Tab-separated table of C-alpha atoms in Angstrom:
chain	number	residue	atom	x	y	z
A	1	UNK	CA	-0.112	-0.119	0.135
A	2	UNK	CA	1.457	3.405	-0.670
A	3	UNK	CA	1.140	6.355	1.461
A	4	UNK	CA	-0.700	9.403	1.026
A	5	UNK	CA	0.768	11.400	-2.044
A	6	UNK	CA	2.732	14.487	-1.378
A	7	UNK	CA	3.619	16.359	-4.285
A	8	UNK	CA	6.894	18.542	-3.857
A	9	UNK	CA	7.626	19.237	-7.715
A	10	UNK	CA	5.927	22.835	-7.940
A	11	UNK	CA	8.921	23.974	-9.992
A	12	UNK	CA	8.351	21.544	-12.713
A	13	UNK	CA	4.418	21.835	-12.669
A	14	UNK	CA	2.492	23.465	-9.703
A	15	UNK	CA	-0.670	21.978	-9.105
A	16	UNK	CA	-3.720	23.712	-10.983
A	17	UNK	CA	-4.980	26.802	-9.036
A	18	UNK	CA	-8.706	26.398	-8.281
A	19	UNK	CA	-9.243	29.745	-9.910
A	20	UNK	CA	-7.638	28.028	-13.128
A	21	UNK	CA	-9.894	25.218	-13.119
A	22	UNK	CA	-13.176	27.519	-13.111
A	23	UNK	CA	-11.922	30.005	-15.772
A	24	UNK	CA	-10.833	26.873	-18.070
A	25	UNK	CA	-14.326	25.366	-17.660
A	26	UNK	CA	-16.103	28.552	-18.245
A	27	UNK	CA	-13.834	29.529	-21.018
A	28	UNK	CA	-14.662	26.127	-22.955
A	29	UNK	CA	-18.311	27.195	-23.209
A	30	UNK	CA	-17.448	30.952	-24.250
A	31	UNK	CA	-14.396	31.214	-25.625
A	32	UNK	CA	-13.864	28.426	-28.504
A	33	UNK	CA	-14.169	30.678	-31.456
A	34	UNK	CA	-11.214	32.281	-33.338
A	35	UNK	CA	-10.849	35.850	-31.902
A	36	UNK	CA	-9.431	36.828	-35.293
A	37	UNK	CA	-13.080	36.725	-36.800
A	38	UNK	CA	-15.741	38.959	-37.264
A	39	UNK	CA	-18.704	37.396	-35.615
A	40	UNK	CA	-20.296	37.626	-32.093
A	41	UNK	CA	-18.731	34.222	-31.208
A	42	UNK	CA	-15.349	35.820	-32.055
A	43	UNK	CA	-16.108	39.006	-30.774
A	44	UNK	CA	-16.857	37.350	-27.603
A	45	UNK	CA	-13.501	35.215	-27.725
A	46	UNK	CA	-11.409	38.342	-28.572
A	47	UNK	CA	-13.010	40.196	-25.457
A	48	UNK	CA	-11.668	37.340	-23.320
A	49	UNK	CA	-8.158	37.176	-24.889
A	50	UNK	CA	-7.769	40.886	-24.409
A	51	UNK	CA	-9.231	40.917	-20.701
A	52	UNK	CA	-6.220	37.984	-20.190
A	53	UNK	CA	-3.681	39.968	-21.833
A	54	UNK	CA	-4.632	43.056	-19.725
A	55	UNK	CA	-4.624	41.087	-16.561
A	56	UNK	CA	-1.374	39.543	-17.410
A	57	UNK	CA	0.233	42.941	-18.456
A	58	UNK	CA	-0.826	44.416	-15.384
A	59	UNK	CA	0.867	41.553	-13.391
A	60	UNK	CA	4.208	41.832	-15.315
A	61	UNK	CA	4.286	45.639	-15.058
A	62	UNK	CA	4.114	46.050	-18.757
A	63	UNK	CA	1.665	47.367	-21.427
A	64	UNK	CA	-0.762	44.986	-22.933
A	65	UNK	CA	0.459	45.129	-26.668
A	66	UNK	CA	3.931	44.085	-24.916
A	67	UNK	CA	2.696	40.684	-23.975
A	68	UNK	CA	2.121	37.521	-26.252
A	69	UNK	CA	0.516	34.110	-25.078
A	70	UNK	CA	2.809	31.152	-26.824
A	71	UNK	CA	1.971	27.372	-26.811
A	72	UNK	CA	4.456	27.064	-24.012
A	73	UNK	CA	7.163	28.437	-21.704
A	74	UNK	CA	9.852	26.637	-23.991
A	75	UNK	CA	8.306	28.348	-27.164
A	76	UNK	CA	8.536	31.763	-25.012
A	77	UNK	CA	12.068	31.399	-24.384
A	78	UNK	CA	13.292	30.016	-27.750
A	79	UNK	CA	11.180	33.213	-29.568
A	80	UNK	CA	12.863	35.514	-26.786
A	81	UNK	CA	16.708	34.263	-27.710
A	82	UNK	CA	16.147	33.656	-31.389
A	83	UNK	CA	13.984	37.010	-31.952
A	84	UNK	CA	16.131	38.937	-29.921
A	85	UNK	CA	19.151	37.744	-31.950
A	86	UNK	CA	17.330	38.140	-35.555
A	87	UNK	CA	16.468	41.543	-34.344
A	88	UNK	CA	20.123	42.917	-33.772
A	89	UNK	CA	21.793	40.697	-36.575
A	90	UNK	CA	23.199	44.156	-37.805
A	91	UNK	CA	24.956	44.918	-34.556
A	92	UNK	CA	26.300	41.473	-34.084
A	93	UNK	CA	25.901	37.743	-33.813
A	94	UNK	CA	26.926	36.900	-30.141
A	95	UNK	CA	24.603	35.875	-27.364
A	96	UNK	CA	25.696	35.847	-23.674
A	97	UNK	CA	24.143	33.905	-21.609
A	98	UNK	CA	24.861	32.331	-17.997
A	99	UNK	CA	26.050	28.989	-17.745
A	100	UNK	CA	22.803	28.073	-15.514
A	101	UNK	CA	20.068	28.972	-18.152
A	102	UNK	CA	17.114	26.873	-18.288
A	103	UNK	CA	17.856	23.844	-21.289
A	104	UNK	CA	15.256	25.758	-23.608
A	105	UNK	CA	17.586	29.147	-23.480
A	106	UNK	CA	20.838	26.606	-24.061
A	107	UNK	CA	19.046	24.569	-27.215
A	108	UNK	CA	17.821	28.037	-28.581
A	109	UNK	CA	21.413	29.172	-28.169
A	110	UNK	CA	22.630	25.954	-29.873
A	111	UNK	CA	20.702	26.594	-32.927
A	112	UNK	CA	22.389	30.250	-32.853
A	113	UNK	CA	25.795	28.564	-33.111
A	114	UNK	CA	24.959	26.071	-35.445
A	115	UNK	CA	23.947	28.630	-37.993
A	116	UNK	CA	27.178	30.495	-37.566
A	117	UNK	CA	26.595	32.722	-34.540
A	118	UNK	CA	28.594	32.841	-31.476
A	119	UNK	CA	27.743	32.118	-27.643
A	120	UNK	CA	29.376	33.145	-24.404
A	121	UNK	CA	28.589	31.257	-21.446
A	122	UNK	CA	29.347	33.303	-18.254
A	123	UNK	CA	30.264	31.202	-14.972
A	124	UNK	CA	28.307	31.397	-11.484
A	125	UNK	CA	29.924	31.061	-8.152
A	126	UNK	CA	29.447	27.816	-5.811
A	127	UNK	CA	25.870	28.961	-4.518
A	128	UNK	CA	25.033	29.319	-8.478
A	129	UNK	CA	25.228	33.275	-8.604
A	130	UNK	CA	26.393	35.280	-11.651
A	131	UNK	CA	29.925	36.110	-11.893
A	132	UNK	CA	29.145	39.813	-12.535
A	133	UNK	CA	32.585	40.848	-13.369
A	134	UNK	CA	32.586	37.905	-16.117
A	135	UNK	CA	29.342	38.988	-17.368
A	136	UNK	CA	30.343	42.597	-17.692
A	137	UNK	CA	33.250	41.849	-19.840
A	138	UNK	CA	31.542	39.348	-21.839
A	139	UNK	CA	28.314	42.035	-22.529
A	140	UNK	CA	31.016	44.933	-23.169
A	141	UNK	CA	32.595	42.919	-25.891
A	142	UNK	CA	32.115	43.980	-29.656
A	143	UNK	CA	28.984	42.219	-31.635
A	144	UNK	CA	27.045	41.205	-28.873
A	145	UNK	CA	23.603	41.130	-30.064
A	146	UNK	CA	21.739	39.869	-26.692
A	147	UNK	CA	22.084	38.798	-23.096
A	148	UNK	CA	20.109	36.190	-21.276
A	149	UNK	CA	19.829	35.675	-17.562
A	150	UNK	CA	17.544	33.368	-15.688
A	151	UNK	CA	15.743	35.863	-12.958
A	152	UNK	CA	16.463	32.738	-10.218
A	153	UNK	CA	17.819	29.377	-10.782
A	154	UNK	CA	15.091	26.918	-11.281
A	155	UNK	CA	17.366	24.151	-10.337
A	156	UNK	CA	18.742	25.375	-6.756
A	157	UNK	CA	16.521	28.773	-5.958
A	158	UNK	CA	19.433	31.269	-6.098
A	159	UNK	CA	18.009	34.444	-7.018
A	160	UNK	CA	20.313	36.248	-9.823
A	161	UNK	CA	21.766	39.878	-9.657
A	162	UNK	CA	19.621	40.801	-12.336
A	163	UNK	CA	19.443	44.669	-11.664
A	164	UNK	CA	23.457	44.838	-11.695
A	165	UNK	CA	23.626	42.784	-14.636
A	166	UNK	CA	20.598	44.912	-16.435
A	167	UNK	CA	22.864	48.236	-15.545
A	168	UNK	CA	25.815	46.963	-17.335
A	169	UNK	CA	23.777	45.580	-20.280
A	170	UNK	CA	22.246	49.214	-20.211
A	171	UNK	CA	25.432	50.645	-20.199
A	172	UNK	CA	26.528	48.604	-23.475
A	173	UNK	CA	23.252	49.456	-25.138
A	174	UNK	CA	22.689	45.429	-25.041
A	175	UNK	CA	18.975	44.248	-24.811
A	176	UNK	CA	18.300	41.678	-21.484
A	177	UNK	CA	16.249	38.602	-21.831
A	178	UNK	CA	14.910	37.302	-18.431
A	179	UNK	CA	13.861	33.926	-18.255
A	180	UNK	CA	11.443	34.579	-15.198
A	181	UNK	CA	9.224	31.035	-15.153
A	182	UNK	CA	10.308	30.662	-11.473
A	183	UNK	CA	9.638	34.417	-10.694
A	184	UNK	CA	6.442	35.086	-12.029
A	185	UNK	CA	3.419	34.659	-9.596
A	186	UNK	CA	5.825	34.133	-6.718
A	187	UNK	CA	8.219	37.145	-6.233
A	188	UNK	CA	8.719	40.572	-7.370
A	189	UNK	CA	10.023	41.092	-10.731
A	190	UNK	CA	13.516	42.677	-11.246
A	191	UNK	CA	13.408	45.964	-13.607
A	192	UNK	CA	15.906	46.453	-16.385
A	193	UNK	CA	14.867	43.775	-18.814
A	194	UNK	CA	13.839	44.159	-22.529
A	195	UNK	CA	12.422	40.745	-23.148
A	196	UNK	CA	10.910	38.146	-20.553
A	197	UNK	CA	9.607	34.635	-20.696
A	198	UNK	CA	7.305	32.766	-18.290
A	199	UNK	CA	5.369	29.394	-18.017
A	200	UNK	CA	1.802	29.435	-16.730
A	201	UNK	CA	1.934	25.701	-15.232
A	202	UNK	CA	4.838	27.010	-12.830
A	203	UNK	CA	2.249	29.457	-11.177
A	204	UNK	CA	-0.561	27.046	-11.032
A	205	UNK	CA	-2.316	27.911	-14.362
A	206	UNK	CA	-2.815	25.141	-17.190
A	207	UNK	CA	0.083	23.725	-19.042
A	208	UNK	CA	0.690	24.608	-22.456
A	209	UNK	CA	0.403	28.373	-22.165
A	210	UNK	CA	3.739	30.549	-22.368
A	211	UNK	CA	3.663	34.284	-22.015
A	212	UNK	CA	6.413	36.246	-24.053
A	213	UNK	CA	6.801	40.172	-23.259
A	214	UNK	CA	8.676	42.407	-25.379
A	215	UNK	CA	9.107	45.936	-24.158
A	216	UNK	CA	8.597	48.760	-26.555
A	217	UNK	CA	11.568	49.768	-28.344
A	218	UNK	CA	13.326	46.552	-28.280
A	219	UNK	CA	14.873	45.545	-31.618
A	220	UNK	CA	13.205	42.133	-31.539
A	221	UNK	CA	12.075	40.288	-34.864
A	222	UNK	CA	10.111	37.337	-35.068
A	223	UNK	CA	12.231	34.131	-35.987
A	224	UNK	CA	9.154	32.128	-37.263
A	225	UNK	CA	7.013	32.309	-40.378
A	226	UNK	CA	5.138	35.335	-40.376
A	227	UNK	CA	1.746	35.472	-38.595
A	228	UNK	CA	-0.247	38.345	-37.649
A	229	UNK	CA	-1.485	36.921	-34.359
A	230	UNK	CA	-0.325	37.671	-30.749
A	231	UNK	CA	1.513	40.770	-32.102
A	232	UNK	CA	3.474	38.943	-34.795
A	233	UNK	CA	5.394	37.270	-32.130
A	234	UNK	CA	4.311	33.663	-32.189
A	235	UNK	CA	2.564	31.863	-35.013
A	236	UNK	CA	-0.966	30.222	-34.630
A	237	UNK	CA	-4.355	30.310	-32.929
A	238	UNK	CA	-3.804	30.363	-28.915
A	239	UNK	CA	-5.408	27.770	-26.725
A	240	UNK	CA	-7.939	30.588	-25.481
A	241	UNK	CA	-9.494	28.422	-22.819
A	242	UNK	CA	-6.048	27.598	-21.407
A	243	UNK	CA	-4.913	31.377	-21.898
A	244	UNK	CA	-7.739	32.744	-19.875
A	245	UNK	CA	-7.152	30.190	-17.128
A	246	UNK	CA	-3.539	31.103	-17.180
A	247	UNK	CA	-4.321	34.934	-16.623
A	248	UNK	CA	-7.158	34.451	-14.105
A	249	UNK	CA	-4.552	31.963	-12.052
A	250	UNK	CA	-1.599	34.283	-12.228
A	251	UNK	CA	-3.930	37.265	-10.974
A	252	UNK	CA	-5.008	34.934	-7.863
A	253	UNK	CA	-1.288	33.949	-7.369
A	254	UNK	CA	0.293	37.360	-7.761
A	255	UNK	CA	-2.326	38.447	-5.331
A	256	UNK	CA	-1.329	35.670	-2.944
A	257	UNK	CA	2.505	36.022	-3.451
A	258	UNK	CA	3.649	37.846	-0.774
A	259	UNK	CA	1.832	35.655	1.763
A	260	UNK	CA	2.562	32.521	0.355
A	261	UNK	CA	6.205	33.297	0.061
A	262	UNK	CA	6.202	34.282	3.572
A	263	UNK	CA	4.701	31.005	4.636
A	264	UNK	CA	6.875	28.857	2.380
A	265	UNK	CA	10.412	30.445	2.940
A	266	UNK	CA	10.294	29.450	6.628
A	267	UNK	CA	9.657	25.723	5.291
A	268	UNK	CA	12.436	25.761	2.630
A	269	UNK	CA	14.579	27.238	5.536
A	270	UNK	CA	13.602	24.103	7.769
A	271	UNK	CA	14.094	21.614	5.057
A	272	UNK	CA	17.659	23.169	4.426
A	273	UNK	CA	18.947	23.139	7.843
A	274	UNK	CA	17.063	19.674	8.904
A	275	UNK	CA	18.194	18.052	5.989
A	276	UNK	CA	21.685	19.208	6.566
A	277	UNK	CA	21.429	18.004	10.390
A	278	UNK	CA	19.772	14.584	9.860
A	279	UNK	CA	21.040	13.299	6.692
A	280	UNK	CA	24.960	12.405	6.866
A	281	UNK	CA	27.263	13.243	4.046
A	282	UNK	CA	24.653	15.771	2.570
A	283	UNK	CA	25.449	18.823	0.366
A	284	UNK	CA	22.710	21.325	0.368
A	285	UNK	CA	23.261	23.667	-2.471
A	286	UNK	CA	22.119	27.089	-3.583
A	287	UNK	CA	22.555	30.659	-1.877
A	288	UNK	CA	21.116	30.150	1.855
A	289	UNK	CA	19.498	33.759	1.720
A	290	UNK	CA	19.374	34.958	-1.660
A	291	UNK	CA	17.017	32.566	-2.893
A	292	UNK	CA	13.327	31.596	-4.286
A	293	UNK	CA	10.798	30.942	-1.598
A	294	UNK	CA	9.578	27.822	-2.568
A	295	UNK	CA	12.535	25.520	-3.838
A	296	UNK	CA	15.593	23.928	-2.168
A	297	UNK	CA	18.041	21.147	-3.495
A	298	UNK	CA	20.608	19.290	-1.915
A	299	UNK	CA	22.899	15.766	-2.932
A	300	UNK	CA	23.336	12.838	-1.031
A	301	UNK	CA	26.933	11.459	-1.120
A	302	UNK	CA	27.070	7.605	-2.633
A	303	UNK	CA	23.517	7.594	-3.517
A	304	UNK	CA	22.024	6.717	-6.939
A	305	UNK	CA	19.677	9.718	-7.554
A	306	UNK	CA	17.169	7.456	-9.938
A	307	UNK	CA	17.012	4.735	-6.851
A	308	UNK	CA	16.539	7.546	-4.461
A	309	UNK	CA	13.581	9.505	-6.723
A	310	UNK	CA	11.884	6.014	-6.966
A	311	UNK	CA	12.331	5.349	-3.112
A	312	UNK	CA	10.655	8.950	-2.365
A	313	UNK	CA	7.762	7.726	-4.882
A	314	UNK	CA	7.148	4.281	-3.325
A	315	UNK	CA	6.613	6.774	0.089
A	316	UNK	CA	4.505	9.022	-1.820
A	317	UNK	CA	6.750	11.653	-2.374
A	318	UNK	CA	7.143	13.462	-5.999
A	319	UNK	CA	10.465	15.474	-6.231
A	320	UNK	CA	12.700	15.982	-8.992
A	321	UNK	CA	16.319	15.442	-9.393
A	322	UNK	CA	19.501	16.720	-11.604
A	323	UNK	CA	21.457	13.545	-11.481
A	324	UNK	CA	22.624	12.245	-14.720
A	325	UNK	CA	21.146	8.917	-14.271
A	326	UNK	CA	17.561	10.586	-14.028
A	327	UNK	CA	17.950	12.524	-17.181
A	328	UNK	CA	17.353	10.873	-20.909
A	329	UNK	CA	20.804	12.103	-21.833
A	330	UNK	CA	22.489	10.567	-19.031
A	331	UNK	CA	24.361	13.764	-18.191
A	332	UNK	CA	24.627	15.494	-14.953
A	333	UNK	CA	22.418	18.980	-14.639
A	334	UNK	CA	24.717	21.407	-16.501
A	335	UNK	CA	23.612	23.998	-13.523
A	336	UNK	CA	24.974	21.709	-10.654
A	337	UNK	CA	28.119	21.233	-12.887
A	338	UNK	CA	28.621	25.031	-13.513
A	339	UNK	CA	28.473	25.471	-9.680
A	340	UNK	CA	31.092	22.649	-8.979
A	341	UNK	CA	28.754	20.813	-6.626
A	342	UNK	CA	27.780	17.179	-6.124
A	343	UNK	CA	25.619	16.051	-9.031
A	344	UNK	CA	24.566	12.568	-7.783
A	345	UNK	CA	22.001	11.555	-5.238
A	346	UNK	CA	20.617	14.921	-6.003
A	347	UNK	CA	16.787	15.931	-5.296
A	348	UNK	CA	15.096	19.201	-5.716
A	349	UNK	CA	12.276	19.709	-3.546
A	350	UNK	CA	9.603	22.610	-4.479
A	351	UNK	CA	6.916	23.918	-2.556
A	352	UNK	CA	3.360	25.103	-3.546
A	353	UNK	CA	0.064	26.769	-2.386
A	354	UNK	CA	-1.170	23.302	-1.283
A	355	UNK	CA	1.991	22.369	0.498
A	356	UNK	CA	1.390	22.215	4.151
A	357	UNK	CA	3.715	22.059	7.370
A	358	UNK	CA	2.508	18.401	7.673
A	359	UNK	CA	3.742	17.508	4.090
A	360	UNK	CA	7.188	18.945	4.752
A	361	UNK	CA	7.363	17.135	8.339
A	362	UNK	CA	6.332	13.984	7.007
A	363	UNK	CA	9.228	14.500	4.068
A	364	UNK	CA	11.563	15.256	6.690
A	365	UNK	CA	10.867	12.345	8.955
A	366	UNK	CA	11.119	9.951	6.248
A	367	UNK	CA	14.134	11.090	4.331
A	368	UNK	CA	16.782	10.171	6.766
A	369	UNK	CA	15.833	6.500	7.058
A	370	UNK	CA	15.410	6.151	2.967
A	371	UNK	CA	18.766	7.459	2.516
A	372	UNK	CA	20.454	5.423	5.053
A	373	UNK	CA	18.695	2.122	3.475
A	374	UNK	CA	19.998	2.964	0.445
A	375	UNK	CA	23.210	3.317	1.430
A	376	UNK	CA	23.073	0.328	3.327
A	377	UNK	CA	21.969	-1.578	0.034
A	378	UNK	CA	24.630	-0.296	-1.714
A	379	UNK	CA	27.526	-1.003	0.712
A	380	UNK	CA	28.596	2.592	1.094
A	381	UNK	CA	28.012	3.281	4.824
A	382	UNK	CA	31.043	4.531	6.717
A	383	UNK	CA	33.068	5.516	3.646
B	1	UNK	CA	52.566	9.764	-12.946
B	2	UNK	CA	49.897	8.306	-10.754
B	3	UNK	CA	50.772	5.398	-8.270
B	4	UNK	CA	47.422	3.366	-9.200
B	5	UNK	CA	45.040	3.387	-11.665
B	6	UNK	CA	41.281	2.174	-10.572
B	7	UNK	CA	39.425	1.266	-13.903
B	8	UNK	CA	35.721	2.513	-13.652
B	9	UNK	CA	35.032	2.426	-17.345
B	10	UNK	CA	31.472	1.767	-17.980
B	11	UNK	CA	30.241	2.365	-14.639
B	12	UNK	CA	27.473	5.030	-13.860
B	13	UNK	CA	27.370	7.799	-11.243
B	14	UNK	CA	27.651	7.396	-7.927
B	15	UNK	CA	29.910	4.001	-8.596
B	16	UNK	CA	33.596	5.992	-9.831
B	17	UNK	CA	33.300	8.010	-6.660
B	18	UNK	CA	32.236	5.303	-4.353
B	19	UNK	CA	35.349	3.294	-6.002
B	20	UNK	CA	37.549	6.145	-5.190
B	21	UNK	CA	36.270	6.599	-1.530
B	22	UNK	CA	36.894	2.975	-1.012
B	23	UNK	CA	40.324	2.991	-2.305
B	24	UNK	CA	41.894	6.294	-1.160
B	25	UNK	CA	41.722	5.554	2.403
B	26	UNK	CA	43.676	2.188	2.042
B	27	UNK	CA	46.745	3.801	0.551
B	28	UNK	CA	49.357	6.056	2.293
B	29	UNK	CA	49.104	9.756	2.545
B	30	UNK	CA	50.403	11.483	-0.454
B	31	UNK	CA	49.488	8.355	-2.770
B	32	UNK	CA	48.021	9.824	-6.158
B	33	UNK	CA	45.299	7.650	-7.682
B	34	UNK	CA	44.008	7.695	-11.252
B	35	UNK	CA	40.416	7.177	-11.742
B	36	UNK	CA	39.385	6.285	-15.272
B	37	UNK	CA	35.871	6.992	-15.593
B	38	UNK	CA	33.671	7.698	-18.713
B	39	UNK	CA	30.159	8.550	-17.024
B	40	UNK	CA	29.967	12.433	-17.518
B	41	UNK	CA	29.256	12.884	-13.783
B	42	UNK	CA	32.641	11.883	-12.830
B	43	UNK	CA	33.839	15.166	-14.242
B	44	UNK	CA	31.727	16.854	-11.663
B	45	UNK	CA	31.436	14.580	-8.569
B	46	UNK	CA	35.285	13.247	-8.204
B	47	UNK	CA	36.243	16.964	-7.711
B	48	UNK	CA	32.955	17.775	-5.568
B	49	UNK	CA	33.961	14.675	-3.407
B	50	UNK	CA	37.662	15.885	-3.011
B	51	UNK	CA	36.482	19.124	-1.531
B	52	UNK	CA	33.808	17.378	0.844
B	53	UNK	CA	36.525	14.998	2.166
B	54	UNK	CA	39.546	17.226	2.233
B	55	UNK	CA	41.346	15.133	-0.441
B	56	UNK	CA	43.285	16.846	-3.355
B	57	UNK	CA	41.810	16.711	-6.697
B	58	UNK	CA	44.579	17.223	-9.147
B	59	UNK	CA	43.005	17.763	-12.242
B	60	UNK	CA	41.464	15.639	-15.334
B	61	UNK	CA	43.281	14.079	-18.087
B	62	UNK	CA	42.325	13.016	-21.561
B	63	UNK	CA	44.337	9.745	-22.367
B	64	UNK	CA	44.139	6.824	-24.715
B	65	UNK	CA	41.853	5.196	-22.163
B	66	UNK	CA	39.268	8.001	-22.043
B	67	UNK	CA	38.651	10.508	-19.326
B	68	UNK	CA	40.669	10.154	-15.892
B	69	UNK	CA	41.164	11.939	-12.909
B	70	UNK	CA	43.872	12.383	-10.568
B	71	UNK	CA	43.432	12.578	-6.951
B	72	UNK	CA	45.989	12.805	-4.155
B	73	UNK	CA	45.567	11.359	-0.454
B	74	UNK	CA	45.976	14.710	1.744
B	75	UNK	CA	44.873	13.254	5.259
């Protein structure tokens, strides 16, 4: 018999907010028509789409016409990178990015490099914080078209010095793209960016909705075949019911964000302290202070990450891992690699609005025994 | 040159680290061990293990036997 489930992987996908579910169901009735057409059903759909865009823009602190809805956060990230590079190809062909960007950003970068462009990765320190000196040198080099910095690490939670990085970009005249997937709907957004991407299922919206925001005056050019929808920034008809649900849940999440951060951050602190105290030979990674309120990562020496995930799953705990044995490519997380921290036996725990103190206590109560059992099975106790 | 070679080729993480952790304490302080490991995680985890355990990571070597990592017992 399996234990009652405790879902601790909100950084991958947060459970859908009740507001999202209500909005989704209502929009299925009301928002199925193509908002681009000239009849009453379409006008109703257009109203819903416009309202969703207004609400999202308000939360992001931008103008409505600067916001486009994409088919996923990944598509938004791809568009942000490739469009930002395309818009400034006369200036240069170099993308500067941190070493800890999301794989969607790195994959777009690889595409750019394969097409003849160049990319400069900027290192981070042991806690996963951007090396601002190296960033400054990279951004100031000739021929930089775009700079990309994640607002906070999706793997270890370290908040990045976006304001400092943005000031360097502004001085050099280089637009800054921020992947804000882990920040939107949870923490205040930094200032100084030109392009932003986010993903609805990270804040409690439905999967399959991304947000791409491009500030006025930014030289950004769509990398996709021409399409007039969504400001010409992403092709195809939007999944309107999902977009409506995404916008409704974002508004709800943003309204509760400060209170949720105040509730979850002490639970994350508790996990950091108790894991370090109760599990021998464990490395809790990421900045202990300058971090996201909902996410914590640690690595257990001599433990197989995949075995650990399966053992936790059997006890009802859903978590994520950056260990190579849990990835389809069998490579360790590039984020842990860039930080120079242990990559095996890695666990990422991420909390959400339904996570209770009791859930966290149960996890903390069971984890030491699970790790000890795996170490005993592997014959590595006392090494 | 290393004093001893541990062949962990074909072994997945965390086995190369475990092999190093088993063998190093059996050797005199100052001994240099070369770990042959083709799992990409070894490049991250062997230096991290050395840091956690206070042993010395001398560096990685690319030779005819594939990626290798040199470690010196410090205590």
